[in-house]
PDB file of N, CA, C, O and CB in Angstrom:
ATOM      1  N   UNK A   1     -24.821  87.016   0.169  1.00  0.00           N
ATOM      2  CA  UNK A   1     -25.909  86.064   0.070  1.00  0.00           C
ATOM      3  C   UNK A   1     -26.349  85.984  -1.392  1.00  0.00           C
ATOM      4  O   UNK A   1     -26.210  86.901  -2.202  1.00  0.00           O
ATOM      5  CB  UNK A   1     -27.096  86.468   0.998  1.00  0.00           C
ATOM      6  N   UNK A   2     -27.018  84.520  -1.702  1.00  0.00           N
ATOM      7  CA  UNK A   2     -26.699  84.355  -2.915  1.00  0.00           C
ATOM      8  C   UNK A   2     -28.879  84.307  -3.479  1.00  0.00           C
ATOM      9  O   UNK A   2     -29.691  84.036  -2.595  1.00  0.00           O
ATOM     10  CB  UNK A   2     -25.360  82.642  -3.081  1.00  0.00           C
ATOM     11  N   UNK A   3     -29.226  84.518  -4.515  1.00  0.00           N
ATOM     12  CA  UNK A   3     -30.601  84.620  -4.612  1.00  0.00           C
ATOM     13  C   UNK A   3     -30.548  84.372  -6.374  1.00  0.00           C
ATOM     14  O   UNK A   3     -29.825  84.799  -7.274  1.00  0.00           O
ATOM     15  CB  UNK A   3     -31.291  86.225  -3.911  1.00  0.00           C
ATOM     16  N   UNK A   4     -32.003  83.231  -6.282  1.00  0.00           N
ATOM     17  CA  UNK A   4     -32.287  82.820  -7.105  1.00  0.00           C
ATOM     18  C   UNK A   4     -33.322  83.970  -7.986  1.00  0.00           C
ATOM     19  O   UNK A   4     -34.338  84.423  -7.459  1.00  0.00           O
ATOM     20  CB  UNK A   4     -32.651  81.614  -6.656  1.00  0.00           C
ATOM     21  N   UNK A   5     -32.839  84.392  -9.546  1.00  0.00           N
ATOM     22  CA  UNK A   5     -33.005  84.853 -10.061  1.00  0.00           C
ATOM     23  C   UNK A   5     -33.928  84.873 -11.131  1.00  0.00           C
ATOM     24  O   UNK A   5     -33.343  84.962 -12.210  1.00  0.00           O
ATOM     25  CB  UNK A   5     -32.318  84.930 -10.022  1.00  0.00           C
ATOM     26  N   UNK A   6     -35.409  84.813 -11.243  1.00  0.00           N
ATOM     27  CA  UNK A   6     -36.331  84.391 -12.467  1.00  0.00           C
ATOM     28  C   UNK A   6     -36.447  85.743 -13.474  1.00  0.00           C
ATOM     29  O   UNK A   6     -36.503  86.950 -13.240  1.00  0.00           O
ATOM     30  CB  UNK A   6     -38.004  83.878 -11.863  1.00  0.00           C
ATOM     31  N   UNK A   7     -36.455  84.976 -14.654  1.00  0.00           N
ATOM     32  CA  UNK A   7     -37.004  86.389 -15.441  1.00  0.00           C
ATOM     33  C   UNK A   7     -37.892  85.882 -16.241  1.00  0.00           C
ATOM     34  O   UNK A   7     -37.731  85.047 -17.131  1.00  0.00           O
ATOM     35  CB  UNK A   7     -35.944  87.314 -16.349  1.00  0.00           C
ATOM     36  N   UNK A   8     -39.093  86.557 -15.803  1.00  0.00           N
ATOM     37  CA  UNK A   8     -40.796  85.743 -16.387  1.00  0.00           C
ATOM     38  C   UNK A   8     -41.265  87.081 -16.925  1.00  0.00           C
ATOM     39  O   UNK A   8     -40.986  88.209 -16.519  1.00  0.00           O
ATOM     40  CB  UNK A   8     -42.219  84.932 -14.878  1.00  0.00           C
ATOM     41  N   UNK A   9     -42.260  86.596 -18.214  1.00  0.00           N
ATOM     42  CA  UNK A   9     -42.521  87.228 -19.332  1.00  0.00           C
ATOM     43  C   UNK A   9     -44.352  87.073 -18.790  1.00  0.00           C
ATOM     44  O   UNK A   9     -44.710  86.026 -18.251  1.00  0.00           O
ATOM     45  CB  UNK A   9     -41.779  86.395 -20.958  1.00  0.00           C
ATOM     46  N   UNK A  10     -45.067  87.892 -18.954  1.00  0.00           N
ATOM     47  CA  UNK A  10     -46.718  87.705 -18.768  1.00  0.00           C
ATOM     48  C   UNK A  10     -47.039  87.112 -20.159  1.00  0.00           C
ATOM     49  O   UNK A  10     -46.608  87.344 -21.289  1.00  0.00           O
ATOM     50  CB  UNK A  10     -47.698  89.291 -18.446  1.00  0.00           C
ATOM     51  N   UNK A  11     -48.101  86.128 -19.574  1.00  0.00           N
ATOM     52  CA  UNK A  11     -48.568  85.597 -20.732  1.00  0.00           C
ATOM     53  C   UNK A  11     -49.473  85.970 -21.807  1.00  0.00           C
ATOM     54  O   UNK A  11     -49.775  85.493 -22.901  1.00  0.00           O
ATOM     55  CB  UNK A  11     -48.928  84.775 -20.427  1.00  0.00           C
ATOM     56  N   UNK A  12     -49.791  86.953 -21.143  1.00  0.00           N
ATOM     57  CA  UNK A  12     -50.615  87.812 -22.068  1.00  0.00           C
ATOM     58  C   UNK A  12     -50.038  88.938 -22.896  1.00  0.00           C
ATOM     59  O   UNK A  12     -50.813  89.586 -23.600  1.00  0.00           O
ATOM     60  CB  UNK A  12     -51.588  88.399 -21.316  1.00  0.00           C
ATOM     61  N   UNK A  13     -48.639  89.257 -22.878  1.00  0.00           N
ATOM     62  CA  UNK A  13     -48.291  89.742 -23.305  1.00  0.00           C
ATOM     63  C   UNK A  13     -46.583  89.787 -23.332  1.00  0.00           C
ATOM     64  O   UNK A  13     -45.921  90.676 -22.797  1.00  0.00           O
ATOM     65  CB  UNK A  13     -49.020  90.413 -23.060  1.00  0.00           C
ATOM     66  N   UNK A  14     -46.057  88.691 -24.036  1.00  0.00           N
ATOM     67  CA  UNK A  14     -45.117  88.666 -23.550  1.00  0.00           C
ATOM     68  C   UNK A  14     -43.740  88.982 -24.044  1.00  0.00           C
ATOM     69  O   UNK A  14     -42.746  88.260 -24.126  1.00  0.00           O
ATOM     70  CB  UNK A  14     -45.247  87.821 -23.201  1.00  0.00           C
ATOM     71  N   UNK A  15     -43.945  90.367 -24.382  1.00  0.00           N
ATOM     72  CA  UNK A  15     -43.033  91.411 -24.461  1.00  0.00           C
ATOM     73  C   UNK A  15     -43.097  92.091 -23.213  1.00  0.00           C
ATOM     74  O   UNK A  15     -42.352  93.064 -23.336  1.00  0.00           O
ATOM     75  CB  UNK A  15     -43.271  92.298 -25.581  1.00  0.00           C
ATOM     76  N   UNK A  16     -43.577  92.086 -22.126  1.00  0.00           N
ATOM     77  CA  UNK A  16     -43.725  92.564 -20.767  1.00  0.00           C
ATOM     78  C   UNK A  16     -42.856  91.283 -20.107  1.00  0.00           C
ATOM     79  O   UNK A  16     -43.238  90.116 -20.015  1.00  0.00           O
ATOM     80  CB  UNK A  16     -45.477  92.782 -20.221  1.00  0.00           C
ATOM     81  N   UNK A  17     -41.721  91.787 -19.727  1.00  0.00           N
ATOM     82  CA  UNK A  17     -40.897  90.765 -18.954  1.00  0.00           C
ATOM     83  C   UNK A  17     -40.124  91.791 -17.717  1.00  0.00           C
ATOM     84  O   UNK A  17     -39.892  92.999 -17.768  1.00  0.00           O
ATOM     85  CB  UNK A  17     -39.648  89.875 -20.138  1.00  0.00           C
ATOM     86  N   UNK A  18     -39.825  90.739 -16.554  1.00  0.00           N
ATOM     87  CA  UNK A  18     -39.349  91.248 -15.361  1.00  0.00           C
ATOM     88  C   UNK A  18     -38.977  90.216 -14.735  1.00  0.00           C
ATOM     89  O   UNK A  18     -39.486  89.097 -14.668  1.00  0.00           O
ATOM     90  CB  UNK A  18     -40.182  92.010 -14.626  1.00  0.00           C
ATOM     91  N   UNK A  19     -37.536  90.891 -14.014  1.00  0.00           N
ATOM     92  CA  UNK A  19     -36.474  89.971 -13.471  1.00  0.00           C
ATOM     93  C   UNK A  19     -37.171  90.087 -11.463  1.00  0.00           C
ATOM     94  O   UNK A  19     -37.454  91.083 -10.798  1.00  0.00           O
ATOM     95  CB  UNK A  19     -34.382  90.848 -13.945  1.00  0.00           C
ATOM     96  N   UNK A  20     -37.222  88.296 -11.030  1.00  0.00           N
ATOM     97  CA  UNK A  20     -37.800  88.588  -9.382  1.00  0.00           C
ATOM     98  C   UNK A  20     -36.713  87.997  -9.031  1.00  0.00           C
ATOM     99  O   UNK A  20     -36.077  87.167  -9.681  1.00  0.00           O
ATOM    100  CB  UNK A  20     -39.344  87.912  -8.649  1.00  0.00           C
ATOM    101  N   UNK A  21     -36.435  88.531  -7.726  1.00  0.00           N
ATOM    102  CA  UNK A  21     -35.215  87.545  -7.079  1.00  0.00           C
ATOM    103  C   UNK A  21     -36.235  86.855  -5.834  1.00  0.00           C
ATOM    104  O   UNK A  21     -37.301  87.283  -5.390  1.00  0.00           O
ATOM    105  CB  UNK A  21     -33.516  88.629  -6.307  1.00  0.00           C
ATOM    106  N   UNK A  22     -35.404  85.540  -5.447  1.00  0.00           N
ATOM    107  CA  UNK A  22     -35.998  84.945  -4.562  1.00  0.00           C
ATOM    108  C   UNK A  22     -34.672  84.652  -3.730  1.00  0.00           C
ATOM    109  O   UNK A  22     -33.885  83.774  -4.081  1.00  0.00           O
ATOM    110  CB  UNK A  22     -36.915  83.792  -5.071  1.00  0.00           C
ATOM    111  N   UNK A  23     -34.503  85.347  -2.747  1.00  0.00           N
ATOM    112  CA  UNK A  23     -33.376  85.372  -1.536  1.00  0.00           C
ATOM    113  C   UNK A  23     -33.350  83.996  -1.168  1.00  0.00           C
ATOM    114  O   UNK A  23     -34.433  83.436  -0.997  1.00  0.00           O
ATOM    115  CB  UNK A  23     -33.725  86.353  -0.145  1.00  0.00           C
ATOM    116  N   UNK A  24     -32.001  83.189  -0.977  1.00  0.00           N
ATOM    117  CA  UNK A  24     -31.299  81.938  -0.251  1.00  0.00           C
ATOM    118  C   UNK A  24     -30.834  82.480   1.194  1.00  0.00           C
ATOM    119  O   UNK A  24     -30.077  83.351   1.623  1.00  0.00           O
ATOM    120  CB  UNK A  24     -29.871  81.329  -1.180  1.00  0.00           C
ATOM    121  N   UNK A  25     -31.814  81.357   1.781  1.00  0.00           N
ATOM    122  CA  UNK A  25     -31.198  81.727   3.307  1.00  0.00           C
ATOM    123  C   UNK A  25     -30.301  81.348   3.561  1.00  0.00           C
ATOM    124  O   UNK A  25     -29.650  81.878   4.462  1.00  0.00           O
ATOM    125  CB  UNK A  25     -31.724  81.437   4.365  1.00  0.00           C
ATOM    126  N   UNK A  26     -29.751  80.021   2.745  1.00  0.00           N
ATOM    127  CA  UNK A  26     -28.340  79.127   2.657  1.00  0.00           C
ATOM    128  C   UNK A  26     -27.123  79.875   2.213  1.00  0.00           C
ATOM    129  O   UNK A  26     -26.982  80.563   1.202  1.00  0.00           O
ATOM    130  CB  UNK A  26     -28.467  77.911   1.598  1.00  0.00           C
ATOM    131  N   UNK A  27     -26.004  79.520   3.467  1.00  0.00           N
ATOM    132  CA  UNK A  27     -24.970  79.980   2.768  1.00  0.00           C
ATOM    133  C   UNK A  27     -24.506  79.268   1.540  1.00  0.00           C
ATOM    134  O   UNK A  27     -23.657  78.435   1.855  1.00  0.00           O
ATOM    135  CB  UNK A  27     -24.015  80.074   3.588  1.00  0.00           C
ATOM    136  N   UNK A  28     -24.716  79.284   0.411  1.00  0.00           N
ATOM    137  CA  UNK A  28     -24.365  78.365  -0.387  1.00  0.00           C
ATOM    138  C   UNK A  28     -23.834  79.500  -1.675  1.00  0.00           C
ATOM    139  O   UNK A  28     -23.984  80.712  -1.833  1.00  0.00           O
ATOM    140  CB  UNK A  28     -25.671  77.213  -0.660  1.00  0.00           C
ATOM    141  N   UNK A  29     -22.846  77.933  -2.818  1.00  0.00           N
ATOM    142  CA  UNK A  29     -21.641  78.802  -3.707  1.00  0.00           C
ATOM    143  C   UNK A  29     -23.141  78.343  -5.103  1.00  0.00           C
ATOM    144  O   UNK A  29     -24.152  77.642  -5.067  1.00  0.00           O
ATOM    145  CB  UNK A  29     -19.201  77.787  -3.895  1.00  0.00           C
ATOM    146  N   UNK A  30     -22.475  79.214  -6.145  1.00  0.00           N
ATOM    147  CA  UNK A  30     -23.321  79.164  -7.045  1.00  0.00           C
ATOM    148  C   UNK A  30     -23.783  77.897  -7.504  1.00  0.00           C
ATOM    149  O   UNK A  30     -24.979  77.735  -7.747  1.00  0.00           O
ATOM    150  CB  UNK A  30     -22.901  79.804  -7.919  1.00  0.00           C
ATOM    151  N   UNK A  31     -23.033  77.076  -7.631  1.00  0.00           N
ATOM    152  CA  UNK A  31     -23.491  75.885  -7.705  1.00  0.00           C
ATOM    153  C   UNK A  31     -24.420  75.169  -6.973  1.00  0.00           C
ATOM    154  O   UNK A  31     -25.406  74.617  -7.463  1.00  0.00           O
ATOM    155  CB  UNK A  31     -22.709  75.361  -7.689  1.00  0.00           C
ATOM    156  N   UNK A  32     -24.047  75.175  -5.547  1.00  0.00           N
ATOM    157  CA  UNK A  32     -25.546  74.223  -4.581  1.00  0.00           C
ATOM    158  C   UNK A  32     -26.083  75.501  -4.948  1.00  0.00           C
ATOM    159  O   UNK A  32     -27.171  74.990  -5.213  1.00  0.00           O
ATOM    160  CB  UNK A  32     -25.591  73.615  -2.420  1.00  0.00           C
ATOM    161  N   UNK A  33     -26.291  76.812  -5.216  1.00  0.00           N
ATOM    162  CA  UNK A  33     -28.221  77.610  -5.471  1.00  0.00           C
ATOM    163  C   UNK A  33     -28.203  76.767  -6.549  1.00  0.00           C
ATOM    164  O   UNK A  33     -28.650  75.695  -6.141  1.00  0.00           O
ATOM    165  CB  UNK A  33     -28.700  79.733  -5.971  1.00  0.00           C
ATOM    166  N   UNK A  34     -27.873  76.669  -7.922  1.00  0.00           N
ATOM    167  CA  UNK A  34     -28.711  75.938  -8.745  1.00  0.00           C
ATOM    168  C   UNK A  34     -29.439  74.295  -8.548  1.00  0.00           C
ATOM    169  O   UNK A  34     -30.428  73.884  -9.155  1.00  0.00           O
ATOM    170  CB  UNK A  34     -27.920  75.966  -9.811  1.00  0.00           C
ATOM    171  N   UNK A  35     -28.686  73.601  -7.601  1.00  0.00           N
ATOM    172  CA  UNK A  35     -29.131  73.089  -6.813  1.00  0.00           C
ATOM    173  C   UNK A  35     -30.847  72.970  -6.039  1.00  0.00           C
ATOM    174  O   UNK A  35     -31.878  72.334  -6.261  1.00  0.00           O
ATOM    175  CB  UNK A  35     -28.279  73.450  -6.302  1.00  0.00           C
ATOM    176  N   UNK A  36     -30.345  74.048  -4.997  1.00  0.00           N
ATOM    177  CA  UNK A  36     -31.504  74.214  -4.540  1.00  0.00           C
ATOM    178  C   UNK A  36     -32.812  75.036  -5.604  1.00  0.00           C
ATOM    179  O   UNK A  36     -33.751  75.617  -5.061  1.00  0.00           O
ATOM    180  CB  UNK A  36     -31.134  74.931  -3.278  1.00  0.00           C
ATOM    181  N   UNK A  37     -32.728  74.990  -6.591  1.00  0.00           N
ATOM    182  CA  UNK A  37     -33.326  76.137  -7.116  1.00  0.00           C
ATOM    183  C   UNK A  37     -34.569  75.834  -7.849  1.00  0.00           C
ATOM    184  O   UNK A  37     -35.490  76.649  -7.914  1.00  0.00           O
ATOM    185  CB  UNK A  37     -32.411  76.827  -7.956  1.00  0.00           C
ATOM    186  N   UNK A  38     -34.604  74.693  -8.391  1.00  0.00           N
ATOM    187  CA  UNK A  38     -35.801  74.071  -9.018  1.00  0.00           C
ATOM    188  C   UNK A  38     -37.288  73.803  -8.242  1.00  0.00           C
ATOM    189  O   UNK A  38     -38.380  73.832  -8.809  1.00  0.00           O
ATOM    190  CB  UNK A  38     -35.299  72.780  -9.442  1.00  0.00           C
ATOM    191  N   UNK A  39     -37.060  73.542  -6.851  1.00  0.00           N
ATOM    192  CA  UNK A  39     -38.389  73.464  -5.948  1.00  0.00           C
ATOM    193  C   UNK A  39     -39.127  74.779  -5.893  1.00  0.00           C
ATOM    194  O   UNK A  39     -40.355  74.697  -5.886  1.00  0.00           O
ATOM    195  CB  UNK A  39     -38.051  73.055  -4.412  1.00  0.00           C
ATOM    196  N   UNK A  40     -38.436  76.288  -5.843  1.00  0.00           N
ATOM    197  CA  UNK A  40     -38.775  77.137  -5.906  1.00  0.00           C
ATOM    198  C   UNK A  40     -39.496  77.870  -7.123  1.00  0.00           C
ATOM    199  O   UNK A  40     -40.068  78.959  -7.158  1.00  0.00           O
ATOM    200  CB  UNK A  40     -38.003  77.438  -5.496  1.00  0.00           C
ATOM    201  N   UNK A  41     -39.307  77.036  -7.979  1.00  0.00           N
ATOM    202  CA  UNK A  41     -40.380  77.510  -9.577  1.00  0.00           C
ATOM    203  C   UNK A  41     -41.424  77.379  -9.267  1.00  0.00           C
ATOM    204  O   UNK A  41     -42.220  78.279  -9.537  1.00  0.00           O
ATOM    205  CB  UNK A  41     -40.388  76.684 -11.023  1.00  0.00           C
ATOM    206  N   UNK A  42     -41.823  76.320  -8.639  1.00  0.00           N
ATOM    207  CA  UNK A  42     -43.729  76.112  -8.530  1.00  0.00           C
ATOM    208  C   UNK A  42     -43.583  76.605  -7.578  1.00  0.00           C
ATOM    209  O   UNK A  42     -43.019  75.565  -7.240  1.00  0.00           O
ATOM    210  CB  UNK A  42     -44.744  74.660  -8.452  1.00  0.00           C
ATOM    211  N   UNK A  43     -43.510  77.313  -6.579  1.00  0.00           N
ATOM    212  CA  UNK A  43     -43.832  77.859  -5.716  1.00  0.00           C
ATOM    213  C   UNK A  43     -44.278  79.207  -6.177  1.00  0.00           C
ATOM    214  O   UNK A  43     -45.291  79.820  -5.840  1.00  0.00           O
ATOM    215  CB  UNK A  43     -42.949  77.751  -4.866  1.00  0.00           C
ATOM    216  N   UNK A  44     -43.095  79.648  -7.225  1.00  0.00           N
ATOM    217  CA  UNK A  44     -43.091  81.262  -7.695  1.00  0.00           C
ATOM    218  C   UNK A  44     -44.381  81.175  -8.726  1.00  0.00           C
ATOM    219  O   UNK A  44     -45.368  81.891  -8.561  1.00  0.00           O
ATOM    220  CB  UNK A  44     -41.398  81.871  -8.616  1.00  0.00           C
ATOM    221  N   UNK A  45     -44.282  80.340  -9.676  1.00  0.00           N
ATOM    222  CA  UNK A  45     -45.377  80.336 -10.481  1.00  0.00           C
ATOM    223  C   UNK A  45     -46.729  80.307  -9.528  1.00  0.00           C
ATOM    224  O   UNK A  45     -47.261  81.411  -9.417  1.00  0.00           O
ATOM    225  CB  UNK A  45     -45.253  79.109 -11.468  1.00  0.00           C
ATOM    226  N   UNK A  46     -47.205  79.497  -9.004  1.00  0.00           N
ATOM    227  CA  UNK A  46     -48.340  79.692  -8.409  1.00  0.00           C
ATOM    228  C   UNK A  46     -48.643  80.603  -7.708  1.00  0.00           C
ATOM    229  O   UNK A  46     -49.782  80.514  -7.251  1.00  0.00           O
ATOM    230  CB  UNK A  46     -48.585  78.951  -7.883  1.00  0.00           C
ATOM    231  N   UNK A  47     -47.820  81.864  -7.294  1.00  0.00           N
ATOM    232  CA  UNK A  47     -48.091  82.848  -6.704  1.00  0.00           C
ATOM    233  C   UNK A  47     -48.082  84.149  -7.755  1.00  0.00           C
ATOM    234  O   UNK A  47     -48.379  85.330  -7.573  1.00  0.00           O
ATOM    235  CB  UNK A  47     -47.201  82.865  -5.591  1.00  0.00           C
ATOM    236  N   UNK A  48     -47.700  83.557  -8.712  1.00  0.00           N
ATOM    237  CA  UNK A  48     -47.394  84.505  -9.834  1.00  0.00           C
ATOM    238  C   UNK A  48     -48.156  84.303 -11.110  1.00  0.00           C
ATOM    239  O   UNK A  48     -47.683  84.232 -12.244  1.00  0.00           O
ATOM    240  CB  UNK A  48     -45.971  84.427 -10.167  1.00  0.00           C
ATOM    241  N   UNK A  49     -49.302  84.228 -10.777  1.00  0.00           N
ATOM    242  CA  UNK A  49     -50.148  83.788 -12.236  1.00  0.00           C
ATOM    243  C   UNK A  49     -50.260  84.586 -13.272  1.00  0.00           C
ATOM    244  O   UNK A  49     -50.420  85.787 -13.055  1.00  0.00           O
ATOM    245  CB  UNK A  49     -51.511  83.522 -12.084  1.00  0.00           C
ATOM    246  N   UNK A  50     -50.213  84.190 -14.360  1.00  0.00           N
ATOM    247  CA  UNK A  50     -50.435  85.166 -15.689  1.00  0.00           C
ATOM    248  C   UNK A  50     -48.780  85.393 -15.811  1.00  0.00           C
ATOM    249  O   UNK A  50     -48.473  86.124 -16.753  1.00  0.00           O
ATOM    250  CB  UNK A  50     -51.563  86.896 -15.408  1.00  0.00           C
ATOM    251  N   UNK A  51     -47.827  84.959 -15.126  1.00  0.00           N
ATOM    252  CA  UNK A  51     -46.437  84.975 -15.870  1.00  0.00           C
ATOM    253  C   UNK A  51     -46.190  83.627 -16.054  1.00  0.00           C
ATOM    254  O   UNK A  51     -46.889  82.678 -15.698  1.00  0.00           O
ATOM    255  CB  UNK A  51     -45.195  85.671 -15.098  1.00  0.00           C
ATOM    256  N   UNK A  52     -44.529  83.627 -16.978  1.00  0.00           N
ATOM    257  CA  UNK A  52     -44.241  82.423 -17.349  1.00  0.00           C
ATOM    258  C   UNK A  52     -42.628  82.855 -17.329  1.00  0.00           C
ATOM    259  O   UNK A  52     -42.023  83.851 -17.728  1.00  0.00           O
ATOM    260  CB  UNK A  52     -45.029  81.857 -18.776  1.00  0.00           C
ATOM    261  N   UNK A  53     -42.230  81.614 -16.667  1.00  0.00           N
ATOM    262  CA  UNK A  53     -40.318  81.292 -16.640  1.00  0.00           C
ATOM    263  C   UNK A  53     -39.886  81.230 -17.589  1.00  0.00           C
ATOM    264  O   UNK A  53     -40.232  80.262 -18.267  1.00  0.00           O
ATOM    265  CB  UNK A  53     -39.644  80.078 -16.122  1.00  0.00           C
ATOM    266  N   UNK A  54     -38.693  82.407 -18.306  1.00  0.00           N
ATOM    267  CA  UNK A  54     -38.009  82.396 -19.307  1.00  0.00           C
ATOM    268  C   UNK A  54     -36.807  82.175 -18.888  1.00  0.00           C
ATOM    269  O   UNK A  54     -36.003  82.028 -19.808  1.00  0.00           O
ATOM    270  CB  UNK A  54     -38.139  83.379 -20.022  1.00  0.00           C
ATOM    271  N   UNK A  55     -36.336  82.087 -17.734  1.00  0.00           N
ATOM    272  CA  UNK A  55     -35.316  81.866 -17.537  1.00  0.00           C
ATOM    273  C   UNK A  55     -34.681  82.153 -15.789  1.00  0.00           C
ATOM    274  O   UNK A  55     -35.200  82.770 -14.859  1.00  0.00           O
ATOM    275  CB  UNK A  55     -34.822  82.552 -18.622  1.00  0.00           C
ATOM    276  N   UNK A  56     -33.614  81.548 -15.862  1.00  0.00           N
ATOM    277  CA  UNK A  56     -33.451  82.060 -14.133  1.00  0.00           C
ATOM    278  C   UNK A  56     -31.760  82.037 -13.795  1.00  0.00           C
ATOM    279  O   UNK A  56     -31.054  81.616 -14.711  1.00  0.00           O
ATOM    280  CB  UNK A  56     -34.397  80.692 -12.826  1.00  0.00           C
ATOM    281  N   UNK A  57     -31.195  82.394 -12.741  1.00  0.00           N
ATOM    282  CA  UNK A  57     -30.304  82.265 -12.337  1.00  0.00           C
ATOM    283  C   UNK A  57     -29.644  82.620 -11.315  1.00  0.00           C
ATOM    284  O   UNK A  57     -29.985  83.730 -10.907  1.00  0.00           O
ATOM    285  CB  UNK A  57     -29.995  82.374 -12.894  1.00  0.00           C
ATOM    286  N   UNK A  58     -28.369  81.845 -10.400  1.00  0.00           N
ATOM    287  CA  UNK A  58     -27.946  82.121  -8.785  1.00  0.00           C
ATOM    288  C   UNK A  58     -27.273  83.788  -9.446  1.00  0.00           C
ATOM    289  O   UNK A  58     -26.873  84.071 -10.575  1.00  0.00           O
ATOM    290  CB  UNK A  58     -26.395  80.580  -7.812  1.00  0.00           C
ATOM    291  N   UNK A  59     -27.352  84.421  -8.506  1.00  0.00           N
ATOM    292  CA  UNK A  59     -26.642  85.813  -8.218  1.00  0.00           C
ATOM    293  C   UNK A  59     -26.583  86.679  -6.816  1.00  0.00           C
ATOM    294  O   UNK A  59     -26.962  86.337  -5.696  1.00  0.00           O
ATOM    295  CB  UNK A  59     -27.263  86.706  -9.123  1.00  0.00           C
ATOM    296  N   UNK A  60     -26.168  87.530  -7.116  1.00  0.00           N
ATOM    297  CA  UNK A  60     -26.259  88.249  -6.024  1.00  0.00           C
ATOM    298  C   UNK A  60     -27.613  88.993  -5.398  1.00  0.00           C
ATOM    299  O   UNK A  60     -28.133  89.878  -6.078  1.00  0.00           O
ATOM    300  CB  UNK A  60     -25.366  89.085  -6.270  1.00  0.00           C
ATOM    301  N   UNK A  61     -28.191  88.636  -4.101  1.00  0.00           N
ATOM    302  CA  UNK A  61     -29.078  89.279  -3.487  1.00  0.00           C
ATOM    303  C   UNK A  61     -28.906  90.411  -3.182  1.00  0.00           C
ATOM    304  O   UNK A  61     -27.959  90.837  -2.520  1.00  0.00           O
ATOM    305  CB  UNK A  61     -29.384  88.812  -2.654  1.00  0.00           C
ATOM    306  N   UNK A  62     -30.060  91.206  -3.757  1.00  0.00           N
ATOM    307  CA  UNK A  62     -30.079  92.595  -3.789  1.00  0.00           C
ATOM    308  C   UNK A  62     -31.473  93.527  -2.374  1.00  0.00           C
ATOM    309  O   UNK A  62     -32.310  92.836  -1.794  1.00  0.00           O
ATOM    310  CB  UNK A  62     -30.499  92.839  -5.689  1.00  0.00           C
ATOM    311  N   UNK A  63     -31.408  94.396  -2.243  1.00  0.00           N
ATOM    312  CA  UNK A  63     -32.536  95.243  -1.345  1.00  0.00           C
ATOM    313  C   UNK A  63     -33.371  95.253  -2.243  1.00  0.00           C
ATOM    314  O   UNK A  63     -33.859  96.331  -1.903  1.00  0.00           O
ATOM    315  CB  UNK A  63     -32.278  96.745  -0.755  1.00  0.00           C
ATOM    316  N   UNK A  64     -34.212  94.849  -3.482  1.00  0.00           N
ATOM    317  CA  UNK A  64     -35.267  94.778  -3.515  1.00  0.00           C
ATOM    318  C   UNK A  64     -35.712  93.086  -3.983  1.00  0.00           C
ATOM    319  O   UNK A  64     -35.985  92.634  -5.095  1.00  0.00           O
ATOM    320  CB  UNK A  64     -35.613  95.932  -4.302  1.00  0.00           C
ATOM    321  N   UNK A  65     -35.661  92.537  -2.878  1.00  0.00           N
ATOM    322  CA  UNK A  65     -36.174  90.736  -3.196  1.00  0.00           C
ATOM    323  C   UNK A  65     -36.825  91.002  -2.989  1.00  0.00           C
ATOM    324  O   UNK A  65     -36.987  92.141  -2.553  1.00  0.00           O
ATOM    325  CB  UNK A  65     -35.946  89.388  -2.726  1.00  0.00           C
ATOM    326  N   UNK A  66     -38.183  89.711  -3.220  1.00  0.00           N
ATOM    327  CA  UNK A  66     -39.620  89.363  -3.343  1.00  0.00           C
ATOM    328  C   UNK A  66     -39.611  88.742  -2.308  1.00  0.00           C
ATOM    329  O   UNK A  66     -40.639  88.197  -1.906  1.00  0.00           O
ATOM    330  CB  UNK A  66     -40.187  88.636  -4.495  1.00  0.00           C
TER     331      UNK A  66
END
Protein backbone atom coordinates (compact mmCIF):
# COMPACT_ATOMS: atom_id res chain seq x y z
CA UNK A 1 0.00 0.00 0.00
CA UNK A 2 1.07 3.14 -1.21
CA UNK A 3 0.95 6.59 1.29
CA UNK A 4 1.24 10.03 0.68
CA UNK A 5 4.25 11.47 2.18
CA UNK A 6 4.52 15.32 3.65
CA UNK A 7 7.55 16.76 5.09
CA UNK A 8 6.43 20.07 6.97
CA UNK A 9 8.75 22.38 8.73
CA UNK A 10 6.91 24.51 11.93
CA UNK A 11 6.57 27.85 11.29
CA UNK A 12 7.92 29.04 14.06
CA UNK A 13 10.78 27.49 13.75
CA UNK A 14 11.66 26.08 10.83
CA UNK A 15 14.60 24.12 11.34
CA UNK A 16 12.12 21.73 13.22
CA UNK A 17 10.93 19.56 10.32
CA UNK A 18 9.07 16.09 10.23
CA UNK A 19 8.11 13.61 7.69
CA UNK A 20 3.77 12.48 8.19
CA UNK A 21 2.51 9.83 6.09
CA UNK A 22 -1.06 9.87 5.09
CA UNK A 23 -2.10 6.10 4.15
CA UNK A 24 -4.02 5.46 0.46
CA UNK A 25 -6.79 3.24 0.80
CA UNK A 26 -6.51 2.95 -3.10
CA UNK A 27 -4.82 0.35 -4.67
CA UNK A 28 -3.02 2.66 -6.75
CA UNK A 29 0.80 2.83 -8.75
CA UNK A 30 2.86 5.85 -7.91
CA UNK A 31 1.60 7.81 -10.31
CA UNK A 32 -2.45 7.88 -9.69
CA UNK A 33 -1.08 8.68 -5.58
CA UNK A 34 0.35 11.79 -7.00
CA UNK A 35 -2.76 12.08 -8.52
CA UNK A 36 -4.84 11.67 -5.77
CA UNK A 37 -2.61 13.63 -3.56
CA UNK A 38 -3.22 17.32 -3.75
CA UNK A 39 -6.89 17.30 -2.01
CA UNK A 40 -5.17 15.91 0.96
CA UNK A 41 -2.83 19.10 1.71
CA UNK A 42 -5.67 21.19 3.05
CA UNK A 43 -6.95 18.72 4.85
CA UNK A 44 -3.39 18.00 6.55
CA UNK A 45 -2.66 21.63 6.93
CA UNK A 46 -5.74 22.50 8.74
CA UNK A 47 -5.31 19.89 11.17
CA UNK A 48 -1.80 20.69 11.43
CA UNK A 49 -1.43 24.29 12.34
CA UNK A 50 1.78 26.05 13.00
CA UNK A 51 3.41 23.69 10.20
CA UNK A 52 4.08 24.33 6.64
CA UNK A 53 4.51 21.87 3.33
CA UNK A 54 8.02 21.59 2.21
CA UNK A 55 7.47 18.98 0.32
CA UNK A 56 5.72 15.55 -0.22
CA UNK A 57 5.71 12.31 -1.86
CA UNK A 58 3.88 8.62 -2.96
CA UNK A 59 5.87 5.81 -1.01
CA UNK A 60 5.62 3.12 0.88
CA UNK A 61 3.11 2.87 3.89
CA UNK A 62 4.65 2.25 6.94
CA UNK A 63 3.19 1.13 10.90
CA UNK A 64 3.52 4.45 12.01
CA UNK A 65 0.83 6.59 9.68
CA UNK A 66 -1.13 9.49 10.92
Amino acid sequence: MLAIIISACLVADPGVCKDYRIPLDLDVDTAKCALHAPPHFAQWAEEHPGWVIRKWQCGPSKAKDI
